[in-house]
Amino acid sequence: MINQIDLMRLVDQYRDDGIVVPTMTGSRGWNIVSSNKNRDVPLGGAMGKASSFALGVALAQPDKRVIIFDGDGSLLMNLGSLVTIADKAPKNLYHFVLENGVYAVTGGQPIPGSTKLSFAGMAKEAGYPTSFEFDDLEEFASRVAEVMNSEGPVFICVKTTPEIQNEPMGLRKPSGLKPTKTAIRDLKHDLGLWD
Amino acid sequence: MTQQALLSPEVVIQEFKSNGITHVVYLPDSETNWMYQLMEAEPSLDLIPVTREGESVAIAAGILAGGKKPVVLIQNTGLFESGDSIRGLALDCALPIVMLIGYRGWTRHGATPDSAARFTEPILRAWGITYYLVEHDGDANRISLAYQEADRTNMPVVVLVGDEYHGFNR
Ligand SMILES: Cc1ncc(C[n+]2csc(CCOP(=O)(O)OP(=O)(O)O)c2C)c(N)n1
């Protein structure tokens, strides 16, 4: 299993001027690692829709890398987006799923099918031209250049250590994450798109 | 029988073009086939077919965030399916997404046996989403009004397509 922060530090080196769309536990990790918060859009509001939102960004900004850090439960909620993304096939899209096997944010309940399904297999069969699976940081480190230099859409399933949150909502520390609304505004400013 | 006034797909696509639409995010309904053939032939429009409607609003949100101009084209059944995306993205993030929604079950008589039609307007009102009704070519400029309203308020706006005889067909 891979610690998501270690993974993200490696990915950040290949981000260029790209746009990153993390969700769930991935948003907290990326908030620590990110080298350009003006181009991060953490998606909290509509569970499962990070992949769809990122597809829209990738189609609107074909010259920028767009990187998703999806949750496994989130992707299960929007599996059809694998087909939609593969169909439009944006060359600039890198779709990571952080497969921790659980719904970490809501207390660590296992996702359905956690011991049976293969996300990398589903992405490949949905039509992603390239699909990877990693369970070991050293292996990822030795292949990250290949992953990030592959033509998109690229799917990368990473088995990550669950960071389970179990405190009652009222006792949890504020995440410190930007609201999605603010992040979209900051992204548009940074891209010079504000009218 | 007298000829019913109709909403022609050419006029709808002209509205898309004059509003600078770049991407059409859609899932078909039974009245829209002719419109899709025309859209496919229109080089200024990039078509994005989705597998379920909840994707459509999120994709449109991403397109807007990336500086382009989408339209969402779905049926009212798909509006119900998209609830959490409309809430969590379009409304909470104040995104001016215009959705053209096929008004399945709508009639000019008022009463309809189709629950898809009965729940459509109450739900839009509950969400505080402004909506327009388009029935024929004479109403088509309400699509432009919807874009103006969306841009002015930074909110999603719906255009209900209530042409019970033709839909988007000829
Ligand atoms: C439509 C919807 N259903 C349920 C929830 C409750 N919920 C919030 S976070 C979460 C778990 C997310 O799981 P995953 O995507 O695997 O990410 P992780 O928590 O493991 O990082 C759930 C079920 C929600 N926000 N929205």
mmCIF file of C-alpha atoms and ligand atoms in Angstrom:
data_model
loop_
_atom_site.group_PDB
_atom_site.id
_atom_site.type_symbol
_atom_site.label_atom_id
_atom_site.label_comp_id
_atom_site.label_asym_id
_atom_site.label_seq_id
_atom_site.Cartn_x
_atom_site.Cartn_y
_atom_site.Cartn_z
ATOM 1 C CA MET A 1 0.000 0.000 0.000
ATOM 2 C CA ILE A 2 1.085 3.546 -0.736
ATOM 3 C CA ASN A 3 0.791 6.624 1.439
ATOM 4 C CA GLN A 4 -1.118 9.163 -0.647
ATOM 5 C CA ILE A 5 1.202 12.034 0.266
ATOM 6 C CA ASP A 6 4.236 10.127 -1.068
ATOM 7 C CA LEU A 7 2.369 9.421 -4.282
ATOM 8 C CA MET A 8 1.222 13.016 -4.663
ATOM 9 C CA ARG A 9 4.716 14.454 -4.161
ATOM 10 C CA LEU A 10 5.880 12.427 -7.164
ATOM 11 C CA VAL A 11 2.898 13.436 -9.298
ATOM 12 C CA ASP A 12 3.333 17.113 -8.435
ATOM 13 C CA GLN A 13 6.737 17.067 -10.158
ATOM 14 C CA TYR A 14 4.943 16.343 -13.433
ATOM 15 C CA ARG A 15 2.086 18.744 -13.032
ATOM 16 C CA ASP A 16 3.592 21.511 -15.216
ATOM 17 C CA ASP A 17 1.015 24.316 -15.366
ATOM 18 C CA GLY A 18 -1.750 21.752 -15.045
ATOM 19 C CA ILE A 19 -5.075 21.783 -13.239
ATOM 20 C CA VAL A 20 -5.721 19.314 -10.407
ATOM 21 C CA VAL A 21 -9.146 18.076 -9.281
ATOM 22 C CA PRO A 22 -8.915 16.101 -6.020
ATOM 23 C CA THR A 23 -11.837 14.828 -3.966
ATOM 24 C CA MET A 24 -12.524 13.341 -0.499
ATOM 25 C CA THR A 25 -9.417 12.230 1.444
ATOM 26 C CA GLY A 26 -7.415 13.054 -1.657
ATOM 27 C CA SER A 27 -8.335 16.735 -1.271
ATOM 28 C CA ARG A 28 -6.714 16.866 2.180
ATOM 29 C CA GLY A 29 -3.549 15.202 0.945
ATOM 30 C CA TRP A 30 -3.266 17.361 -2.149
ATOM 31 C CA ASN A 31 -3.785 20.504 -0.052
ATOM 32 C CA ILE A 32 -0.529 19.637 1.750
ATOM 33 C CA VAL A 33 1.445 18.803 -1.391
ATOM 34 C CA SER A 34 0.197 21.151 -4.114
ATOM 35 C CA SER A 35 2.662 23.581 -5.666
ATOM 36 C CA ASN A 36 -0.039 25.771 -7.260
ATOM 37 C CA LYS A 37 -3.274 26.131 -5.302
ATOM 38 C CA ASN A 38 -4.658 28.600 -7.825
ATOM 39 C CA ARG A 39 -5.056 25.693 -10.202
ATOM 40 C CA ASP A 40 -6.557 23.202 -7.745
ATOM 41 C CA VAL A 41 -10.301 22.589 -7.633
ATOM 42 C CA PRO A 42 -11.089 20.311 -4.662
ATOM 43 C CA LEU A 43 -14.524 18.861 -5.352
ATOM 44 C CA GLY A 44 -16.591 18.320 -2.234
ATOM 45 C CA GLY A 45 -20.125 19.189 -3.204
ATOM 46 C CA ALA A 46 -21.310 16.422 -5.500
ATOM 47 C CA MET A 47 -19.885 13.038 -4.532
ATOM 48 C CA GLY A 48 -18.661 11.054 -7.517
ATOM 49 C CA LYS A 49 -18.545 13.952 -9.935
ATOM 50 C CA ALA A 50 -14.814 14.828 -9.807
ATOM 51 C CA SER A 51 -14.157 12.716 -12.920
ATOM 52 C CA SER A 52 -16.986 14.393 -14.838
ATOM 53 C CA PHE A 53 -15.989 17.901 -13.771
ATOM 54 C CA ALA A 54 -12.375 17.216 -14.735
ATOM 55 C CA LEU A 55 -13.486 15.900 -18.138
ATOM 56 C CA GLY A 56 -15.200 19.241 -18.769
ATOM 57 C CA VAL A 57 -12.073 21.149 -17.764
ATOM 58 C CA ALA A 58 -9.892 18.911 -19.939
ATOM 59 C CA LEU A 59 -12.100 19.498 -22.989
ATOM 60 C CA ALA A 60 -12.186 23.248 -22.409
ATOM 61 C CA GLN A 61 -8.418 23.492 -21.799
ATOM 62 C CA PRO A 62 -6.900 20.901 -24.148
ATOM 63 C CA ASP A 63 -3.372 22.304 -23.817
ATOM 64 C CA LYS A 64 -3.214 21.913 -20.041
ATOM 65 C CA ARG A 65 -2.697 18.734 -18.107
ATOM 66 C CA VAL A 66 -5.733 17.868 -15.989
ATOM 67 C CA ILE A 67 -5.135 15.476 -13.086
ATOM 68 C CA ILE A 68 -7.918 13.837 -11.039
ATOM 69 C CA PHE A 69 -7.445 12.271 -7.604
ATOM 70 C CA ASP A 70 -10.680 10.299 -7.323
ATOM 71 C CA GLY A 71 -11.947 8.251 -4.374
ATOM 72 C CA ASP A 72 -12.835 4.602 -4.905
ATOM 73 C CA GLY A 73 -16.318 5.014 -3.420
ATOM 74 C CA SER A 74 -16.720 8.179 -5.449
ATOM 75 C CA LEU A 75 -15.798 6.477 -8.694
ATOM 76 C CA LEU A 76 -18.208 3.615 -7.945
ATOM 77 C CA MET A 77 -20.951 6.243 -7.750
ATOM 78 C CA ASN A 78 -20.141 7.472 -11.277
ATOM 79 C CA LEU A 79 -18.716 4.430 -13.077
ATOM 80 C CA GLY A 80 -20.381 5.511 -16.309
ATOM 81 C CA SER A 81 -17.983 8.458 -16.412
ATOM 82 C CA LEU A 82 -15.240 5.970 -17.324
ATOM 83 C CA VAL A 83 -17.133 5.300 -20.534
ATOM 84 C CA THR A 84 -17.854 8.978 -21.176
ATOM 85 C CA ILE A 85 -14.199 9.908 -20.654
ATOM 86 C CA ALA A 86 -12.915 7.057 -22.813
ATOM 87 C CA ASP A 87 -15.379 8.081 -25.529
ATOM 88 C CA LYS A 88 -14.182 11.716 -25.659
ATOM 89 C CA ALA A 89 -10.590 10.567 -25.014
ATOM 90 C CA PRO A 90 -8.959 13.853 -23.943
ATOM 91 C CA LYS A 91 -5.206 13.463 -24.426
ATOM 92 C CA ASN A 92 -4.484 15.729 -21.448
ATOM 93 C CA LEU A 93 -6.412 13.807 -18.742
ATOM 94 C CA TYR A 94 -4.734 11.754 -15.957
ATOM 95 C CA HIS A 95 -7.263 9.935 -13.796
ATOM 96 C CA PHE A 96 -5.894 8.614 -10.505
ATOM 97 C CA VAL A 97 -8.168 6.641 -8.193
ATOM 98 C CA LEU A 98 -6.983 6.305 -4.614
ATOM 99 C CA GLU A 99 -8.176 2.800 -3.827
ATOM 100 C CA ASN A 100 -8.190 2.572 -0.047
ATOM 101 C CA GLY A 101 -11.035 0.018 -0.078
ATOM 102 C CA VAL A 102 -13.259 2.076 2.196
ATOM 103 C CA TYR A 103 -15.408 5.153 2.561
ATOM 104 C CA ALA A 104 -12.778 6.823 4.735
ATOM 105 C CA VAL A 105 -14.539 10.149 5.269
ATOM 106 C CA THR A 106 -17.645 8.512 6.724
ATOM 107 C CA GLY A 107 -15.855 6.155 9.115
ATOM 108 C CA GLY A 108 -14.163 3.451 7.050
ATOM 109 C CA GLN A 109 -17.028 1.247 5.906
ATOM 110 C CA PRO A 110 -15.826 -1.060 3.089
ATOM 111 C CA ILE A 111 -16.899 -0.126 -0.428
ATOM 112 C CA PRO A 112 -18.994 -2.752 -2.205
ATOM 113 C CA GLY A 113 -16.842 -5.231 -4.076
ATOM 114 C CA SER A 114 -13.653 -4.048 -2.378
ATOM 115 C CA THR A 115 -12.028 -7.483 -2.443
ATOM 116 C CA LYS A 116 -13.295 -8.456 -5.895
ATOM 117 C CA LEU A 117 -13.285 -5.602 -8.373
ATOM 118 C CA SER A 118 -10.493 -4.148 -10.477
ATOM 119 C CA PHE A 119 -10.688 -0.421 -11.208
ATOM 120 C CA ALA A 120 -7.751 -0.618 -13.609
ATOM 121 C CA GLY A 121 -9.511 -3.466 -15.409
ATOM 122 C CA MET A 122 -12.798 -1.562 -15.619
ATOM 123 C CA ALA A 123 -11.085 1.532 -17.014
ATOM 124 C CA LYS A 124 -9.284 -0.510 -19.625
ATOM 125 C CA GLU A 125 -12.470 -2.288 -20.666
ATOM 126 C CA ALA A 126 -14.316 1.036 -20.760
ATOM 127 C CA GLY A 127 -11.851 2.141 -23.413
ATOM 128 C CA TYR A 128 -9.021 4.063 -21.672
ATOM 129 C CA PRO A 129 -6.033 3.487 -23.937
ATOM 130 C CA THR A 130 -3.678 3.191 -20.958
ATOM 131 C CA SER A 131 -4.416 1.844 -17.490
ATOM 132 C CA PHE A 132 -1.998 1.197 -14.620
ATOM 133 C CA GLU A 133 -2.236 -0.266 -11.123
ATOM 134 C CA PHE A 134 0.285 0.377 -8.360
ATOM 135 C CA ASP A 135 0.600 -1.091 -4.884
ATOM 136 C CA ASP A 136 4.208 -0.198 -4.178
ATOM 137 C CA LEU A 137 5.761 3.269 -3.943
ATOM 138 C CA GLU A 138 9.132 2.281 -5.343
ATOM 139 C CA GLU A 139 7.538 0.803 -8.395
ATOM 140 C CA PHE A 140 5.471 3.927 -8.919
ATOM 141 C CA ALA A 141 8.546 6.109 -8.467
ATOM 142 C CA SER A 142 10.415 4.153 -11.110
ATOM 143 C CA ARG A 143 7.523 4.441 -13.586
ATOM 144 C CA VAL A 144 6.031 7.856 -12.856
ATOM 145 C CA ALA A 145 7.733 9.418 -15.892
ATOM 146 C CA GLU A 146 6.220 6.765 -18.144
ATOM 147 C CA VAL A 147 2.792 7.278 -16.562
ATOM 148 C CA MET A 148 2.819 11.054 -16.860
ATOM 149 C CA ASN A 149 4.301 11.030 -20.375
ATOM 150 C CA SER A 150 1.681 8.613 -21.719
ATOM 151 C CA GLU A 151 -0.962 10.154 -23.937
ATOM 152 C CA GLY A 152 -4.298 10.527 -22.158
ATOM 153 C CA PRO A 153 -6.733 9.571 -21.043
ATOM 154 C CA VAL A 154 -4.540 7.624 -18.630
ATOM 155 C CA PHE A 155 -6.055 5.718 -15.701
ATOM 156 C CA ILE A 156 -3.935 5.014 -12.640
ATOM 157 C CA CYS A 157 -5.297 2.926 -9.776
ATOM 158 C CA VAL A 158 -3.208 3.318 -6.629
ATOM 159 C CA LYS A 159 -3.764 1.145 -3.562
ATOM 160 C CA THR A 160 -3.518 3.614 -0.712
ATOM 161 C CA THR A 161 -3.490 3.387 3.076
ATOM 162 C CA PRO A 162 -6.920 4.379 4.420
ATOM 163 C CA GLU A 163 -6.942 7.551 6.517
ATOM 164 C CA ILE A 164 -10.204 6.943 8.312
ATOM 165 C CA GLN A 165 -12.115 9.761 9.980
ATOM 166 C CA ASN A 166 -14.308 8.636 12.799
ATOM 167 C CA GLU A 167 -14.968 11.656 14.995
ATOM 168 C CA PRO A 168 -18.495 13.064 15.070
ATOM 169 C CA MET A 169 -18.847 15.900 12.548
ATOM 170 C CA GLY A 170 -19.069 18.537 15.270
ATOM 171 C CA LEU A 171 -15.684 17.518 16.688
ATOM 172 C CA ARG A 172 -13.749 17.346 13.420
ATOM 173 C CA LYS A 173 -11.124 19.966 12.712
ATOM 174 C CA PRO A 174 -11.994 22.247 9.805
ATOM 175 C CA SER A 175 -10.389 20.865 6.654
ATOM 176 C CA GLY A 176 -8.908 24.206 5.642
ATOM 177 C CA LEU A 177 -9.913 23.423 2.072
ATOM 178 C CA LYS A 178 -11.080 26.109 -0.292
ATOM 179 C CA PRO A 179 -14.765 25.856 -1.124
ATOM 180 C CA THR A 180 -15.223 24.598 -4.703
ATOM 181 C CA LYS A 181 -16.917 27.883 -5.635
ATOM 182 C CA THR A 182 -13.841 29.883 -4.607
ATOM 183 C CA ALA A 183 -11.508 27.400 -6.285
ATOM 184 C CA ILE A 184 -13.337 27.724 -9.611
ATOM 185 C CA ARG A 185 -13.132 31.523 -9.361
ATOM 186 C CA ASP A 186 -9.401 31.370 -8.577
ATOM 187 C CA LEU A 187 -8.798 28.979 -11.475
ATOM 188 C CA LYS A 188 -10.562 31.275 -13.935
ATOM 189 C CA HIS A 189 -8.540 34.253 -12.669
ATOM 190 C CA ASP A 190 -5.321 32.310 -12.995
ATOM 191 C CA LEU A 191 -6.169 31.196 -16.525
ATOM 192 C CA GLY A 192 -6.984 34.799 -17.439
ATOM 193 C CA LEU A 193 -10.605 33.933 -18.140
ATOM 194 C CA TRP A 194 -12.414 36.280 -15.803
ATOM 195 C CA ASP A 195 -14.883 38.532 -17.577
ATOM 196 C CA MET B 1 -56.351 18.693 -38.635
ATOM 197 C CA THR B 2 -54.620 22.044 -38.643
ATOM 198 C CA GLN B 3 -50.853 22.156 -38.823
ATOM 199 C CA GLN B 4 -49.388 22.715 -35.338
ATOM 200 C CA ALA B 5 -46.781 25.420 -34.875
ATOM 201 C CA LEU B 6 -43.472 23.666 -34.320
ATOM 202 C CA LEU B 7 -40.074 24.161 -32.837
ATOM 203 C CA SER B 8 -37.589 23.470 -35.591
ATOM 204 C CA PRO B 9 -34.166 22.116 -34.722
ATOM 205 C CA GLU B 10 -32.531 24.591 -37.104
ATOM 206 C CA VAL B 11 -33.869 27.474 -35.031
ATOM 207 C CA VAL B 12 -32.645 25.918 -31.772
ATOM 208 C CA ILE B 13 -29.172 25.402 -33.209
ATOM 209 C CA GLN B 14 -29.150 28.991 -34.470
ATOM 210 C CA GLU B 15 -29.846 30.050 -30.878
ATOM 211 C CA PHE B 16 -26.865 27.955 -29.726
ATOM 212 C CA LYS B 17 -24.645 29.601 -32.316
ATOM 213 C CA SER B 18 -25.729 33.149 -31.595
ATOM 214 C CA ASN B 19 -25.085 32.554 -27.878
ATOM 215 C CA GLY B 20 -21.581 31.275 -28.556
ATOM 216 C CA ILE B 21 -22.182 27.728 -27.328
ATOM 217 C CA THR B 22 -19.089 25.546 -27.718
ATOM 218 C CA HIS B 23 -20.130 22.230 -26.122
ATOM 219 C CA VAL B 24 -23.419 20.319 -26.016
ATOM 220 C CA VAL B 25 -23.608 17.812 -23.155
ATOM 221 C CA TYR B 26 -26.522 15.493 -23.784
ATOM 222 C CA LEU B 27 -28.429 12.307 -23.276
ATOM 223 C CA PRO B 28 -31.110 11.687 -25.921
ATOM 224 C CA ASP B 29 -34.832 11.499 -25.454
ATOM 225 C CA SER B 30 -37.369 10.222 -27.905
ATOM 226 C CA GLU B 31 -37.999 13.491 -29.739
ATOM 227 C CA THR B 32 -34.491 14.632 -30.420
ATOM 228 C CA ASN B 33 -33.005 12.519 -33.175
ATOM 229 C CA TRP B 34 -33.185 15.022 -36.012
ATOM 230 C CA MET B 35 -31.610 17.667 -33.817
ATOM 231 C CA TYR B 36 -28.617 15.402 -33.123
ATOM 232 C CA GLN B 37 -28.011 14.795 -36.777
ATOM 233 C CA LEU B 38 -27.913 18.549 -37.353
ATOM 234 C CA MET B 39 -25.692 19.185 -34.325
ATOM 235 C CA GLU B 40 -23.251 16.551 -35.446
ATOM 236 C CA ALA B 41 -22.900 18.329 -38.771
ATOM 237 C CA GLU B 42 -22.294 21.694 -37.044
ATOM 238 C CA PRO B 43 -18.551 22.287 -36.730
ATOM 239 C CA SER B 44 -18.840 24.941 -34.008
ATOM 240 C CA LEU B 45 -20.395 22.436 -31.555
ATOM 241 C CA ASP B 46 -18.488 19.723 -29.700
ATOM 242 C CA LEU B 47 -20.948 17.006 -28.624
ATOM 243 C CA ILE B 48 -20.449 15.149 -25.364
ATOM 244 C CA PRO B 49 -22.769 12.169 -24.891
ATOM 245 C CA VAL B 50 -23.103 11.017 -21.270
ATOM 246 C CA THR B 51 -24.164 7.727 -19.690
ATOM 247 C CA ARG B 52 -26.422 9.316 -17.064
ATOM 248 C CA GLU B 53 -27.568 12.854 -16.548
ATOM 249 C CA GLY B 54 -25.811 13.535 -13.244
ATOM 250 C CA GLU B 55 -22.607 13.583 -15.257
ATOM 251 C CA SER B 56 -23.926 16.270 -17.572
ATOM 252 C CA VAL B 57 -24.173 19.083 -15.038
ATOM 253 C CA ALA B 58 -20.706 18.278 -13.635
ATOM 254 C CA ILE B 59 -19.158 18.195 -17.113
ATOM 255 C CA ALA B 60 -20.835 21.506 -17.935
ATOM 256 C CA ALA B 61 -19.443 22.949 -14.682
ATOM 257 C CA GLY B 62 -15.937 21.883 -15.727
ATOM 258 C CA ILE B 63 -16.371 23.364 -19.193
ATOM 259 C CA LEU B 64 -17.407 26.689 -17.664
ATOM 260 C CA ALA B 65 -14.487 26.573 -15.230
ATOM 261 C CA GLY B 66 -12.222 26.045 -18.229
ATOM 262 C CA GLY B 67 -13.602 29.112 -19.991
ATOM 263 C CA LYS B 68 -15.928 27.617 -22.601
ATOM 264 C CA LYS B 69 -19.706 27.771 -22.938
ATOM 265 C CA PRO B 70 -21.823 24.625 -22.528
ATOM 266 C CA VAL B 71 -25.465 23.759 -22.915
ATOM 267 C CA VAL B 72 -26.989 20.722 -21.208
ATOM 268 C CA LEU B 73 -29.639 18.880 -23.215
ATOM 269 C CA ILE B 74 -31.574 16.250 -21.261
ATOM 270 C CA GLN B 75 -35.121 15.088 -20.479
ATOM 271 C CA ASN B 76 -37.025 16.058 -17.318
ATOM 272 C CA THR B 77 -36.492 12.496 -16.093
ATOM 273 C CA GLY B 78 -32.775 13.279 -16.299
ATOM 274 C CA LEU B 79 -33.310 16.464 -14.310
ATOM 275 C CA PHE B 80 -34.526 14.298 -11.417
ATOM 276 C CA GLU B 81 -31.522 12.036 -11.866
ATOM 277 C CA SER B 82 -29.113 15.001 -11.670
ATOM 278 C CA GLY B 83 -30.316 16.358 -8.345
ATOM 279 C CA ASP B 84 -27.110 16.242 -6.326
ATOM 280 C CA SER B 85 -25.000 17.685 -9.154
ATOM 281 C CA ILE B 86 -27.414 20.580 -9.621
ATOM 282 C CA ARG B 87 -27.373 21.233 -5.879
ATOM 283 C CA GLY B 88 -23.694 20.691 -5.131
ATOM 284 C CA LEU B 89 -22.208 22.255 -8.263
ATOM 285 C CA ALA B 90 -24.576 24.461 -10.265
ATOM 286 C CA LEU B 91 -26.368 26.060 -7.286
ATOM 287 C CA ASP B 92 -23.691 25.953 -4.548
ATOM 288 C CA CYS B 93 -20.928 27.136 -6.893
ATOM 289 C CA ALA B 94 -23.158 29.746 -8.570
ATOM 290 C CA LEU B 95 -22.554 28.500 -12.101
ATOM 291 C CA PRO B 96 -24.532 29.960 -15.019
ATOM 292 C CA ILE B 97 -25.362 26.617 -16.636
ATOM 293 C CA VAL B 98 -28.278 26.660 -19.066
ATOM 294 C CA MET B 99 -30.168 23.375 -19.352
ATOM 295 C CA LEU B 100 -32.609 22.618 -22.163
ATOM 296 C CA ILE B 101 -34.985 20.048 -20.789
ATOM 297 C CA GLY B 102 -37.397 17.952 -22.805
ATOM 298 C CA TYR B 103 -40.709 18.321 -20.963
ATOM 299 C CA ARG B 104 -41.944 14.725 -21.137
ATOM 300 C CA GLY B 105 -45.639 14.438 -20.416
ATOM 301 C CA TRP B 106 -46.384 18.136 -20.853
ATOM 302 C CA THR B 107 -49.691 19.025 -22.481
ATOM 303 C CA ARG B 108 -51.466 22.279 -23.146
ATOM 304 C CA HIS B 109 -54.457 20.970 -21.198
ATOM 305 C CA GLY B 110 -52.775 21.178 -17.811
ATOM 306 C CA ALA B 111 -53.706 17.772 -16.435
ATOM 307 C CA THR B 112 -51.262 15.019 -17.343
ATOM 308 C CA PRO B 113 -51.048 11.358 -16.340
ATOM 309 C CA ASP B 114 -47.225 11.495 -16.511
ATOM 310 C CA SER B 115 -45.552 12.092 -13.141
ATOM 311 C CA ALA B 116 -42.425 13.260 -14.994
ATOM 312 C CA ALA B 117 -44.394 16.319 -16.074
ATOM 313 C CA ARG B 118 -46.255 16.811 -12.784
ATOM 314 C CA PHE B 119 -43.085 17.085 -10.692
ATOM 315 C CA THR B 120 -40.956 19.127 -13.084
ATOM 316 C CA GLU B 121 -42.036 22.683 -12.273
ATOM 317 C CA PRO B 122 -42.564 22.129 -8.517
ATOM 318 C CA ILE B 123 -38.977 20.852 -8.268
ATOM 319 C CA LEU B 124 -37.542 23.765 -10.227
ATOM 320 C CA ARG B 125 -39.445 26.143 -7.968
ATOM 321 C CA ALA B 126 -38.252 24.317 -4.851
ATOM 322 C CA TRP B 127 -34.653 24.754 -6.011
ATOM 323 C CA GLY B 128 -35.269 28.402 -6.900
ATOM 324 C CA ILE B 129 -34.241 27.832 -10.511
ATOM 325 C CA THR B 130 -35.640 30.294 -13.028
ATOM 326 C CA TYR B 131 -37.216 28.579 -16.034
ATOM 327 C CA TYR B 132 -38.687 29.416 -19.408
ATOM 328 C CA LEU B 133 -41.087 27.425 -21.568
ATOM 329 C CA VAL B 134 -40.456 27.055 -25.294
ATOM 330 C CA GLU B 135 -43.191 25.567 -27.458
ATOM 331 C CA HIS B 136 -42.453 26.687 -31.015
ATOM 332 C CA ASP B 137 -40.116 28.778 -33.155
ATOM 333 C CA GLY B 138 -41.729 32.007 -31.992
ATOM 334 C CA ASP B 139 -40.525 31.260 -28.435
ATOM 335 C CA ALA B 140 -37.008 30.172 -29.348
ATOM 336 C CA ASN B 141 -35.409 33.483 -28.367
ATOM 337 C CA ARG B 142 -36.208 32.511 -24.758
ATOM 338 C CA ILE B 143 -33.032 30.432 -25.050
ATOM 339 C CA SER B 144 -31.148 33.718 -25.424
ATOM 340 C CA LEU B 145 -33.103 35.169 -22.516
ATOM 341 C CA ALA B 146 -32.065 32.147 -20.448
ATOM 342 C CA TYR B 147 -28.377 32.787 -21.199
ATOM 343 C CA GLN B 148 -28.783 36.467 -20.321
ATOM 344 C CA GLU B 149 -30.506 35.540 -17.067
ATOM 345 C CA ALA B 150 -27.850 32.954 -16.210
ATOM 346 C CA ASP B 151 -25.024 35.427 -16.837
ATOM 347 C CA ARG B 152 -26.772 38.215 -14.931
ATOM 348 C CA THR B 153 -27.545 36.092 -11.858
ATOM 349 C CA ASN B 154 -24.647 33.585 -11.994
ATOM 350 C CA MET B 155 -27.184 30.834 -11.528
ATOM 351 C CA PRO B 156 -28.367 27.839 -13.509
ATOM 352 C CA VAL B 157 -31.409 28.495 -15.707
ATOM 353 C CA VAL B 158 -33.721 25.962 -17.326
ATOM 354 C CA VAL B 159 -35.506 26.081 -20.677
ATOM 355 C CA LEU B 160 -38.360 23.572 -20.775
ATOM 356 C CA VAL B 161 -39.101 22.309 -24.259
ATOM 357 C CA GLY B 162 -42.837 21.778 -24.244
ATOM 358 C CA ASP B 163 -43.522 21.010 -27.874
ATOM 359 C CA GLU B 164 -45.803 18.025 -27.458
ATOM 360 C CA TYR B 165 -46.109 17.418 -31.190
ATOM 361 C CA HIS B 166 -42.587 17.690 -32.494
ATOM 362 C CA GLY B 167 -40.023 18.029 -29.715
ATOM 363 C CA PHE B 168 -36.801 18.867 -31.469
ATOM 364 C CA ASN B 169 -37.884 17.081 -34.626
ATOM 365 C CA ARG B 170 -39.064 18.447 -37.923
HETATM 366 C C1 LIG C 1 -24.537 11.310 -2.974
HETATM 367 C C2 LIG C 1 -23.835 11.147 -1.678
HETATM 368 N N1 LIG C 1 -23.967 10.010 -0.968
HETATM 369 C C3 LIG C 1 -23.316 9.853 0.202
HETATM 370 C C4 LIG C 1 -22.522 10.853 0.706
HETATM 371 C C5 LIG C 1 -21.821 10.696 2.034
HETATM 372 N N2 LIG C 1 -20.373 10.566 1.879
HETATM 373 C C6 LIG C 1 -19.537 11.615 2.056
HETATM 374 S S1 LIG C 1 -17.954 11.217 1.903
HETATM 375 C C7 LIG C 1 -18.311 9.619 1.557
HETATM 376 C C8 LIG C 1 -17.232 8.597 1.350
HETATM 377 C C9 LIG C 1 -16.326 8.883 0.180
HETATM 378 O O1 LIG C 1 -15.643 7.697 -0.147
HETATM 379 P P1 LIG C 1 -14.444 7.639 -1.172
HETATM 380 O O2 LIG C 1 -14.828 8.301 -2.436
HETATM 381 O O3 LIG C 1 -13.993 6.228 -1.267
HETATM 382 O O4 LIG C 1 -13.309 8.541 -0.540
HETATM 383 P P2 LIG C 1 -12.560 8.360 0.860
HETATM 384 O O5 LIG C 1 -13.519 8.807 1.919
HETATM 385 O O6 LIG C 1 -12.181 6.915 1.016
HETATM 386 O O7 LIG C 1 -11.403 9.262 0.729
HETATM 387 C C10 LIG C 1 -19.687 9.406 1.604
HETATM 388 C C11 LIG C 1 -20.332 8.097 1.364
HETATM 389 C C12 LIG C 1 -22.435 12.038 -0.056
HETATM 390 N N3 LIG C 1 -21.698 13.085 0.318
HETATM 391 N N4 LIG C 1 -23.090 12.160 -1.231
#
